[in-house]
Coordinates of C-alpha atoms in Angstrom, one line a residue:
Chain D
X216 CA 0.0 0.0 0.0
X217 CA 3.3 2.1 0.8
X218 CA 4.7 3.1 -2.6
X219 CA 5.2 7.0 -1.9
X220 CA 8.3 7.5 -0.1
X221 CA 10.3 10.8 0.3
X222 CA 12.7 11.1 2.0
X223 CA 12.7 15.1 1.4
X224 CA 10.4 17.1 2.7
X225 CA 7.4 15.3 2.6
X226 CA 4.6 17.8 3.4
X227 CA 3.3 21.2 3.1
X228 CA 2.5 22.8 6.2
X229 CA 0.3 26.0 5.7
X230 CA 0.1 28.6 7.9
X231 CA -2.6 31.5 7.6
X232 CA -2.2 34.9 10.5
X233 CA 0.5 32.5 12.3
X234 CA -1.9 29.9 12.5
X235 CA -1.8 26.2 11.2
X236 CA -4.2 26.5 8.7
X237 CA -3.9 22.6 6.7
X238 CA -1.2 20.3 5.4
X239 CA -1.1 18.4 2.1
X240 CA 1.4 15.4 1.8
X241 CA 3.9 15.8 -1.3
X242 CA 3.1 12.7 -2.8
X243 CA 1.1 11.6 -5.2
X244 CA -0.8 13.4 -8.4
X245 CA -0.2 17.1 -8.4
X246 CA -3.2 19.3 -7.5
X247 CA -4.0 22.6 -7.2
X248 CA -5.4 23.9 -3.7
X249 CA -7.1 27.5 -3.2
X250 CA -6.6 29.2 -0.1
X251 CA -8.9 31.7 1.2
X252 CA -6.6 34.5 2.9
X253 CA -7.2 38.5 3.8
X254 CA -6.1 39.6 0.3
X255 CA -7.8 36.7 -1.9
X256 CA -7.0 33.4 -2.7
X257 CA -3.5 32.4 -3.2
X258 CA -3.6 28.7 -5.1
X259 CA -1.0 26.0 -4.5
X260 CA 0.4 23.4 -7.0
X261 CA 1.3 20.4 -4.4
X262 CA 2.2 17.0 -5.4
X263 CA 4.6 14.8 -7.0
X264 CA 7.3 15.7 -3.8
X265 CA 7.1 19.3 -4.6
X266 CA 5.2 22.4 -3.7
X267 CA 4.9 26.1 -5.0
X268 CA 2.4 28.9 -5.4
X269 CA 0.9 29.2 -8.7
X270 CA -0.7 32.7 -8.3
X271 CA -1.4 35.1 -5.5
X272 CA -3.1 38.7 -5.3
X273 CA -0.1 40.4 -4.0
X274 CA 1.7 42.9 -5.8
X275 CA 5.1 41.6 -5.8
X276 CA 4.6 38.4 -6.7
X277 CA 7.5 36.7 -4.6
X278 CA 6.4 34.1 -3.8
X279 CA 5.4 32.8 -7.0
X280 CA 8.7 33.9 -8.1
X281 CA 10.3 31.5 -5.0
X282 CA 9.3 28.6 -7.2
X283 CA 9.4 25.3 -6.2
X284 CA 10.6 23.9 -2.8
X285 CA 10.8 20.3 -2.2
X286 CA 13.6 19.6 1.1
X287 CA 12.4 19.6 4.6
X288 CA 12.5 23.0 6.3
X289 CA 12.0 25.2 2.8
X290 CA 9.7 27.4 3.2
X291 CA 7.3 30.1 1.2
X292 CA 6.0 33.2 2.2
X293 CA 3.6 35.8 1.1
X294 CA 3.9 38.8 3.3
X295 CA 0.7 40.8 1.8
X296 CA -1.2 37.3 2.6
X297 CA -0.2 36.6 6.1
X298 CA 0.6 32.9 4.5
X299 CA 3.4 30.8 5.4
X300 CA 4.6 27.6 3.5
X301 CA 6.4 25.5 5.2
X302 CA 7.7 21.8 4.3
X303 CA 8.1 19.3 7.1
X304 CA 10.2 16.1 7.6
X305 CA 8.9 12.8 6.6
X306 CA 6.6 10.3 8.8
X307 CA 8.4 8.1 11.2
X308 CA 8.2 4.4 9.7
X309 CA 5.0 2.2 9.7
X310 CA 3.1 5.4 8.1
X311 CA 0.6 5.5 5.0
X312 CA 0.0 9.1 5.1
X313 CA 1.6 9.4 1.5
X314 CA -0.9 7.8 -1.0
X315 CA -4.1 9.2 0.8
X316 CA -6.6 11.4 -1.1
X317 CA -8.0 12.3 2.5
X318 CA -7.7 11.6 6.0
X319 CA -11.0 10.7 8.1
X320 CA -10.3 12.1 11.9
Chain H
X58 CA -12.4 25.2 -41.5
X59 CA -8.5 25.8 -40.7
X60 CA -7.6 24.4 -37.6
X61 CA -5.9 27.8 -36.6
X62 CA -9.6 29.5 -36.4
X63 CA -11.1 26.3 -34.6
X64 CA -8.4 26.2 -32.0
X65 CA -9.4 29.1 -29.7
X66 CA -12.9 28.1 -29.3
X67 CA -11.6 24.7 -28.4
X68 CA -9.3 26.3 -25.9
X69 CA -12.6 27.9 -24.8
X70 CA -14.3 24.9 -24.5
X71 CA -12.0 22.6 -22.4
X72 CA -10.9 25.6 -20.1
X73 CA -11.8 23.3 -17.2
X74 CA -11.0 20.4 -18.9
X75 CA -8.0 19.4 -16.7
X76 CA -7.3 16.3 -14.5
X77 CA -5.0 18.2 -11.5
X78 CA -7.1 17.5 -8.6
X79 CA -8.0 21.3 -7.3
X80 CA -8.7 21.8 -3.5
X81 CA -10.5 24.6 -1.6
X82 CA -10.8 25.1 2.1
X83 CA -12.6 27.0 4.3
X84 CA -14.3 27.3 7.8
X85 CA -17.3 26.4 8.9
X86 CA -19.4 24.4 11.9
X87 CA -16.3 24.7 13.9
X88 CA -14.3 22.9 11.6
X89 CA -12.2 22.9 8.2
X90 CA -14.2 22.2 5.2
X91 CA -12.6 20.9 1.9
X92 CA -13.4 20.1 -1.7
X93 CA -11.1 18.4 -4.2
X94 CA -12.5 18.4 -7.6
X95 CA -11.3 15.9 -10.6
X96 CA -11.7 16.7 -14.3
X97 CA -13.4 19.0 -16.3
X98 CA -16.4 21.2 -14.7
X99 CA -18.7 22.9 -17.0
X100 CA -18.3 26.0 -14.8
X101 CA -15.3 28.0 -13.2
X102 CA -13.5 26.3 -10.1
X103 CA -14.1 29.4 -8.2
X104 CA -17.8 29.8 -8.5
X105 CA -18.3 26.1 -7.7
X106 CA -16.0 27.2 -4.4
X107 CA -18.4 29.9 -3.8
X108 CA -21.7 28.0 -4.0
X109 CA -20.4 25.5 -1.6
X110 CA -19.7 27.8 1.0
X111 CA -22.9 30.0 0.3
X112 CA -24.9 26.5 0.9
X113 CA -22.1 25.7 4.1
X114 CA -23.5 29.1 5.4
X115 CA -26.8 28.8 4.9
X116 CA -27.3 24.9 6.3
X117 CA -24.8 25.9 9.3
X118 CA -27.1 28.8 10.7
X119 CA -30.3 26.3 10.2
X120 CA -29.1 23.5 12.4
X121 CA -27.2 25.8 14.9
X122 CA -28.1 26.1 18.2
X123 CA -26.2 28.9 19.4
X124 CA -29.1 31.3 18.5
X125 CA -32.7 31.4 20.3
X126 CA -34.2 32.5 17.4
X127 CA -32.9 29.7 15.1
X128 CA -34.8 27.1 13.5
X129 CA -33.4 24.8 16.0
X130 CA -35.1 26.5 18.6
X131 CA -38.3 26.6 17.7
X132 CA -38.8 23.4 18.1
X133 CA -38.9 23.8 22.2
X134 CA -41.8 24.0 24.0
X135 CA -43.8 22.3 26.3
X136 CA -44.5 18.5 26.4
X137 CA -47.2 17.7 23.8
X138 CA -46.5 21.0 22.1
X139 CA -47.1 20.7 18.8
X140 CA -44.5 22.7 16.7
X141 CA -44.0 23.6 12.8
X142 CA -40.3 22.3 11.8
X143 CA -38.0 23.8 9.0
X144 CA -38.7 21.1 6.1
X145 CA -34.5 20.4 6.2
X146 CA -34.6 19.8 9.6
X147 CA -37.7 17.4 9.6
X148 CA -35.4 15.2 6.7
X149 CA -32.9 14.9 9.5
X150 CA -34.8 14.6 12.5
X151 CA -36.4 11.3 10.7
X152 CA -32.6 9.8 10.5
X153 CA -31.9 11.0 13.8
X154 CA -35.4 9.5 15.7
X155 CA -35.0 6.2 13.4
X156 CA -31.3 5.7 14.4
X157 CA -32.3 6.6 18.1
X158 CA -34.8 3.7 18.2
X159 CA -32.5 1.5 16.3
X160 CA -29.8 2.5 19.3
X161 CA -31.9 1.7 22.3
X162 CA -31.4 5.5 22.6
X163 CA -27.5 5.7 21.9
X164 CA -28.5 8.1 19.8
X165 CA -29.7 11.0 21.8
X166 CA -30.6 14.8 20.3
X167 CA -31.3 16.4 23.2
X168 CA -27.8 16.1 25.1
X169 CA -27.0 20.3 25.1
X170 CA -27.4 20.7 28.2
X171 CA -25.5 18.2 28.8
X172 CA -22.9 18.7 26.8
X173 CA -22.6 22.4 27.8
X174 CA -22.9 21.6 31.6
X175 CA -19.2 19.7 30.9
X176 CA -17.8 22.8 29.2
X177 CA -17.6 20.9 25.9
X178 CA -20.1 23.7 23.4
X179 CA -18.8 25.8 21.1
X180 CA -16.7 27.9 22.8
X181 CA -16.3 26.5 26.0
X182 CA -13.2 25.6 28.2
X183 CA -14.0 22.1 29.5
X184 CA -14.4 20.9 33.3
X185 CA -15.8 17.9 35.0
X186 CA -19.2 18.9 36.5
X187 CA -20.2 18.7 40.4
X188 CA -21.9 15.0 40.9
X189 CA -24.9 16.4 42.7
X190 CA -25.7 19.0 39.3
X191 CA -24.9 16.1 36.7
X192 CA -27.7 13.7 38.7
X193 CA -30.2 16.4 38.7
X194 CA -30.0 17.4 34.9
X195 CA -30.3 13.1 34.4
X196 CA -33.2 13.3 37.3
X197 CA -35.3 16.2 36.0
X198 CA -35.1 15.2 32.6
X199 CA -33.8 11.4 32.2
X200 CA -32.3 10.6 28.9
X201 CA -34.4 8.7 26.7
X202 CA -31.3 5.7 26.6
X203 CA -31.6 5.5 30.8
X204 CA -35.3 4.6 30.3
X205 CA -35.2 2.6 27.3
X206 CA -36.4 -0.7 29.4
X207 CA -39.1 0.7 31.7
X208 CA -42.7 1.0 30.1
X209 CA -42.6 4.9 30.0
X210 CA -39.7 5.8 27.6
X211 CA -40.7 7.4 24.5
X212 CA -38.2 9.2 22.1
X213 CA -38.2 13.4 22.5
X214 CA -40.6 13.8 19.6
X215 CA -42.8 12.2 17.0
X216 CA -42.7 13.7 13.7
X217 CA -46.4 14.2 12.5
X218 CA -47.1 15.0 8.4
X219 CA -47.0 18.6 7.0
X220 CA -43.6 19.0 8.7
X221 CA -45.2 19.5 12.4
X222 CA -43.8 17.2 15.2
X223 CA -45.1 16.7 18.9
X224 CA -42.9 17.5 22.0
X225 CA -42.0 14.9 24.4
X226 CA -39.2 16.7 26.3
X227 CA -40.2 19.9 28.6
X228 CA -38.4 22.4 26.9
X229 CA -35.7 20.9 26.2
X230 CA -33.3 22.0 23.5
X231 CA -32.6 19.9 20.1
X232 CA -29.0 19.7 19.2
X233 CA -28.5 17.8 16.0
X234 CA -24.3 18.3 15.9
X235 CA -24.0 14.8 16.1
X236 CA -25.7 14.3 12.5
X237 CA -25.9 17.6 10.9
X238 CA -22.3 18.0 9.6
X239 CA -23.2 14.8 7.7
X240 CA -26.4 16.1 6.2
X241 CA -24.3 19.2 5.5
X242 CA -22.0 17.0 3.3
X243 CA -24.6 15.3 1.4
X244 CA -26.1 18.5 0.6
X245 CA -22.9 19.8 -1.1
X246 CA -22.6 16.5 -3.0
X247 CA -25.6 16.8 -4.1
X248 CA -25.3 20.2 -5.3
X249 CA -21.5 19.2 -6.8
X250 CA -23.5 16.5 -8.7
X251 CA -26.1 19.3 -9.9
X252 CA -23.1 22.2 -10.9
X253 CA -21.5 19.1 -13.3
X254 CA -19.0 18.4 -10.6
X255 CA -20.0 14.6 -10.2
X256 CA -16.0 13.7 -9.7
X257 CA -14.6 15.1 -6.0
X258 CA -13.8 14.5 -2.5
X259 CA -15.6 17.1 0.4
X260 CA -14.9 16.4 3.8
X261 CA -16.2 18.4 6.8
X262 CA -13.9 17.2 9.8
X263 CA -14.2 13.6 9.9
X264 CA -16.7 13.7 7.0
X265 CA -15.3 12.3 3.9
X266 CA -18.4 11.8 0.6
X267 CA -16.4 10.6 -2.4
X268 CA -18.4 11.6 -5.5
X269 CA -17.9 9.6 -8.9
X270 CA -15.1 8.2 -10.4
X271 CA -11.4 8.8 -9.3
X272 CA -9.1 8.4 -12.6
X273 CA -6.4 6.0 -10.9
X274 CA -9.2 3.5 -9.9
X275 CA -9.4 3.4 -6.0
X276 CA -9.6 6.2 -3.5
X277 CA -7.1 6.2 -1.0
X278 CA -8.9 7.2 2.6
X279 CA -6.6 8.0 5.6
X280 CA -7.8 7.0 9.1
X281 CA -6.2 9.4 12.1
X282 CA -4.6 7.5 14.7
X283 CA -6.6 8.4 17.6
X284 CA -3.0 8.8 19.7
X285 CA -0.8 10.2 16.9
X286 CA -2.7 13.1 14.8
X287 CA 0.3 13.2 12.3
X288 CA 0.1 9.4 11.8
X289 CA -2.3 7.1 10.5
X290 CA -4.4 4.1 12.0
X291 CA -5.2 2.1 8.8
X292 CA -6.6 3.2 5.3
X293 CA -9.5 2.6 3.3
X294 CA -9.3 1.4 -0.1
X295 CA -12.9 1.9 -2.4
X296 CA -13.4 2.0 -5.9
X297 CA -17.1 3.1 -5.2
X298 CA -17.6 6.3 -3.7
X299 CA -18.6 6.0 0.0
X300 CA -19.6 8.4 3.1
X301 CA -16.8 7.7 5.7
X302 CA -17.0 8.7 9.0
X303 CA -15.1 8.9 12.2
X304 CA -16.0 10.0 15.7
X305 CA -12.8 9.8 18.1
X306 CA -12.2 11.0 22.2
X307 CA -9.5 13.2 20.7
X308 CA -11.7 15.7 18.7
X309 CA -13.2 17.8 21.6
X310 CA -11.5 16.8 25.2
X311 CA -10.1 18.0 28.3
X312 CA -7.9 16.1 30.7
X313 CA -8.1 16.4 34.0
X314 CA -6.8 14.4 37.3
X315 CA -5.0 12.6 34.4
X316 CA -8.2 11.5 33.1
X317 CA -9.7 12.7 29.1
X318 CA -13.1 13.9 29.4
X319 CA -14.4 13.8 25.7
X320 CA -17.3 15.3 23.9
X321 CA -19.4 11.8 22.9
X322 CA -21.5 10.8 26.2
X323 CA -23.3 7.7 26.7
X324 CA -26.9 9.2 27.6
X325 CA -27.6 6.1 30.5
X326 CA -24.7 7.8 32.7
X327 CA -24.3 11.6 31.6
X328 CA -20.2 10.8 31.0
X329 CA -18.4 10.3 28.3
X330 CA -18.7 6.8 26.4
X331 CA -15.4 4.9 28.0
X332 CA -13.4 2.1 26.1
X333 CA -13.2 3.2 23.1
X334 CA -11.2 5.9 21.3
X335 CA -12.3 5.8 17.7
X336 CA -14.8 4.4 15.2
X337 CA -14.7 4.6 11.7
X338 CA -17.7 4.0 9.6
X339 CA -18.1 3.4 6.1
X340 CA -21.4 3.9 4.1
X341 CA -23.5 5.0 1.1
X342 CA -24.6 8.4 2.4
X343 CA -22.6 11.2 5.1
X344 CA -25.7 11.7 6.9
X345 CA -25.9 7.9 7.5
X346 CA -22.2 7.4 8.4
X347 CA -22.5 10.1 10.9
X348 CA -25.0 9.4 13.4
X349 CA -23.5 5.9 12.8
X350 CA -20.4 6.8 13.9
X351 CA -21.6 8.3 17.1
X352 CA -23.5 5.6 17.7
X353 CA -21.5 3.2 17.2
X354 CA -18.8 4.5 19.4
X355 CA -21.0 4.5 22.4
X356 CA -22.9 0.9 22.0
X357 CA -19.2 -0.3 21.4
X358 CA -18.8 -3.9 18.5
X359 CA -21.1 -6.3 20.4
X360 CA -24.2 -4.3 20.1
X361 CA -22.9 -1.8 17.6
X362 CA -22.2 -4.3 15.0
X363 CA -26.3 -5.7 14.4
X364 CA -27.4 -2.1 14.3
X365 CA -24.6 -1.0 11.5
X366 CA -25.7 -4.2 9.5
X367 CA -28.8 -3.3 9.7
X368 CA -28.2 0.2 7.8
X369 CA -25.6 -1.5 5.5
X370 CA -22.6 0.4 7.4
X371 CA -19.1 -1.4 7.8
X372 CA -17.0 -0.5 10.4
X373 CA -14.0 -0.6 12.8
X374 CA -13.3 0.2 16.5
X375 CA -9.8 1.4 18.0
X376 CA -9.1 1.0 21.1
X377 CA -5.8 2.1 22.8
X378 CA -4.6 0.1 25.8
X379 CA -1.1 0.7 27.5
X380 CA 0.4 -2.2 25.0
X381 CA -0.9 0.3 22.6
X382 CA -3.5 0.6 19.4
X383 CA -5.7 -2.2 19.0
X384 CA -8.5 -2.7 16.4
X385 CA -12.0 -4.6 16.5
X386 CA -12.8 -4.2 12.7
X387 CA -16.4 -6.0 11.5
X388 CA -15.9 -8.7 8.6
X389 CA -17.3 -6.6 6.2
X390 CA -14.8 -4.0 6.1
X391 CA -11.8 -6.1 5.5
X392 CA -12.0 -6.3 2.0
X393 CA -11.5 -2.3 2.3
X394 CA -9.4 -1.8 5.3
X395 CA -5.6 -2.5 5.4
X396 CA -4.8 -2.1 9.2
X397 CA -0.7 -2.5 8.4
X398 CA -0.6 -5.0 10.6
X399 CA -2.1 -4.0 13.9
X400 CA -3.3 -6.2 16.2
X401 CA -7.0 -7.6 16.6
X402 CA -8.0 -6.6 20.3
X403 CA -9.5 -9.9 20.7
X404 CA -6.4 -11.6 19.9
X405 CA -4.7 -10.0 22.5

């Protein structure tokens, strides 16, 4: 069932007004994710071990223009958007979370 | 015609027509809503975002109670009142009365005061009540589950036709949290289904409704380990699209004398539902798997597993014991579950 396995970063952590706002693993199909923040929505391109912002209201643009980051501890900001992206070390062993589509809790 | 002058409208035409899963998040019922939608959409990604959380708006204020002028509380009164009930809220109170009969009373919608005399509402910082005030709420106004097996129990309404019901409670307050959020979920499929969004995943907490067809064959469900939240318990493995549910002790909790106090009580006693610390539930329908789920939990695999058979729900119970994690899952959710190798309680 295990057949993601990075050993790079292997999720994004998003962070909204300082705030843990959702997490996405890096594995599997890449998808775009919209989030809702005080300035408009800011989408996300997750998946296949890397993450990056795809557009964002702002006017500078830098954090689109960051790119992609895929190593534990990388991280992307947008000031303008209070959002912080930040990508954490993998799961211990004996964990599934990479091929999930969505966690039930 | 040259292909050069069909090719923009074509552009135009498959706009949406892409296969990257797109997610959207936002807030809602105290928790974090999400949609993931697959394929092509006939409209916009964003307006389909803002319909869902127009209809999240608009269900949330029906079926909350926070407000003494919501829908909610109108039906309160005095026993054999007969009250008019929001046409949404009749659909759910049906579930909710049938599951509480099916239960023995499990299943109990007028717990608020209950839940808010232990600090656990919306809102609230949790703390273990006096003895004396817990046994006087249960004595003034025992729980339909506590009398189950004398000859005077009767469930806390009866639903008459042209949306009107009959008080049994003396004004007592509904509180529907424990199904709602799953009738909330089937809504939004439903209206996914209508916008020409048939393929997606929305979850609302623990809610997960899988709509349609998922490219790669199988959908690939995620169950939190009830001691771990960055780890997971076991996964579910469907090729149809099902209504999973899980209720766990970690959700809403407090600890206190080294004892958790969580927010799913066992109506006989007034305390929160001991032994177990999750159940997960798998279904055709949210609104199903989530009064299932909380029912579940508190009648435990013995009696729990007749009464999910008999609405066609498979499920699993984890229960954590100082050897650690242990599952009780029912036969018919092992051709779905893979557990990685964790231990059957009853083997233990």
């Amino acid at each position: 069932m295990l057949t993601f396995r990075y050993t790079e970063g292997s999720r994004a952590v998003v962070y909204i007004a300082n705030k843990k706002f959702a997490w996405y693993p890096l594995a599997g199909e890449t998808r775009r994710i919209s989030i809702p923040t005080q300035i408009g929505m800011v989408w996300l391109e997750i998946g296949s071990g890397t993450a990056r912002v795809v557009s964002s209201p702002c006017p500078n643009k830098l954090c689109v223009k960051t790119g992609v980051v895929r190593h534990s501890h990388e991280e992307i900001v947008c000031l303008p958007a209070k959002l912080l992206l930040t990508l954490e070390g993998p799961d211990g062993p004996g964990h599934m979370k990479a091929g999930a589509d969505a966690i039930t809790y | 015609m040259p292909f050069r002058f069909v090719a923009p409208f074509l552009a135009l035409f498959f706009v949406n027509c892409q296969d990257t899963a797109r997610t959207h998040n936002w807030f809602a019922m105290d928790t974090n809503m999400a949609v993931s939608l697959f394929g092509s959409t006939p409209v916009s990604d964003d307006s389909v975002f803002y319909r869902l959380e127009a209809e999240t708006e608009r269900l949330n204020l029906l079926f909350s109670d926070f407000s003494s002028r919501s829908a909610l509380s109108e039906i309160k009164g005095h026993i054999g009142d007969t009250v008019t009930v929001h046409p949404e809220i009749y659909q759910v109170l049906k579930i909710a009365l049938d599951v509480g009969e099916a239960t023995h009373g499990s299943f109990d919608i007028t717990l608020h005061d209950l839940k808010w005399m232990w600090g656990l509402g919306s809102g609230q910082t949790g703390h273990v009540p006096d003895s004396t005030s817990l046994d006087s709420l249960l004595k003034d106004n025992p729980t339909y589950h506590s009398l189950w097996e004398t000859p005077n129990h009767r469930p806390p309404l009866t639903l008459l036709s042209g949306n009107r019901a009959v008080l049994h409670r003396e004004n007592t307050q509904i509180d529907l949290g424990a199904i709602a959020k799953g009738f909330i979920v089937d809504k939004l499929h439903a209206l996914l289904d209508s916008l020409g969004c048939p393929n997606h995943i929305l979850q609302a907490g623990g809610e997960i409704r899988l709509g349609g067809k998922k490219k790669s064959g199988t959908w690939s469900i995620g169950i939190r380990h009830p001691r771990a939240a960055d780890s997971l318990s076991g996964l579910i493995a469907s090729i149809t699209p099902k209504a999973i549910s899980t209720s766990g002790d970690y959700e809403r909790f407090f600890e206190s004398g080294g004892i958790r106090y969580h927010h799913i009580f066992d109506p006989r006693t007034g305390k929160p539902a001991p032994k177990y610390c999750g159940v997960t539930v798998v279904t055709d329908s949210s609104v199903w798997a989530d009064a299932m789920s909380t029912s579940l939990f508190i009648l435990g695999p013995e009696k729990g597993m007749p009464v999910a058979r008999q609405y066609h729900a498979a499920a699993v119970w984890f229960e954590a014991r100082p050897t650690g994690l242990c599952a009780i899952p029912m036969p018919e959710i092992f051709p779905i579950l893979n557990l990685q190798g964790m231990s059957n309680c009853s083997s233990r």
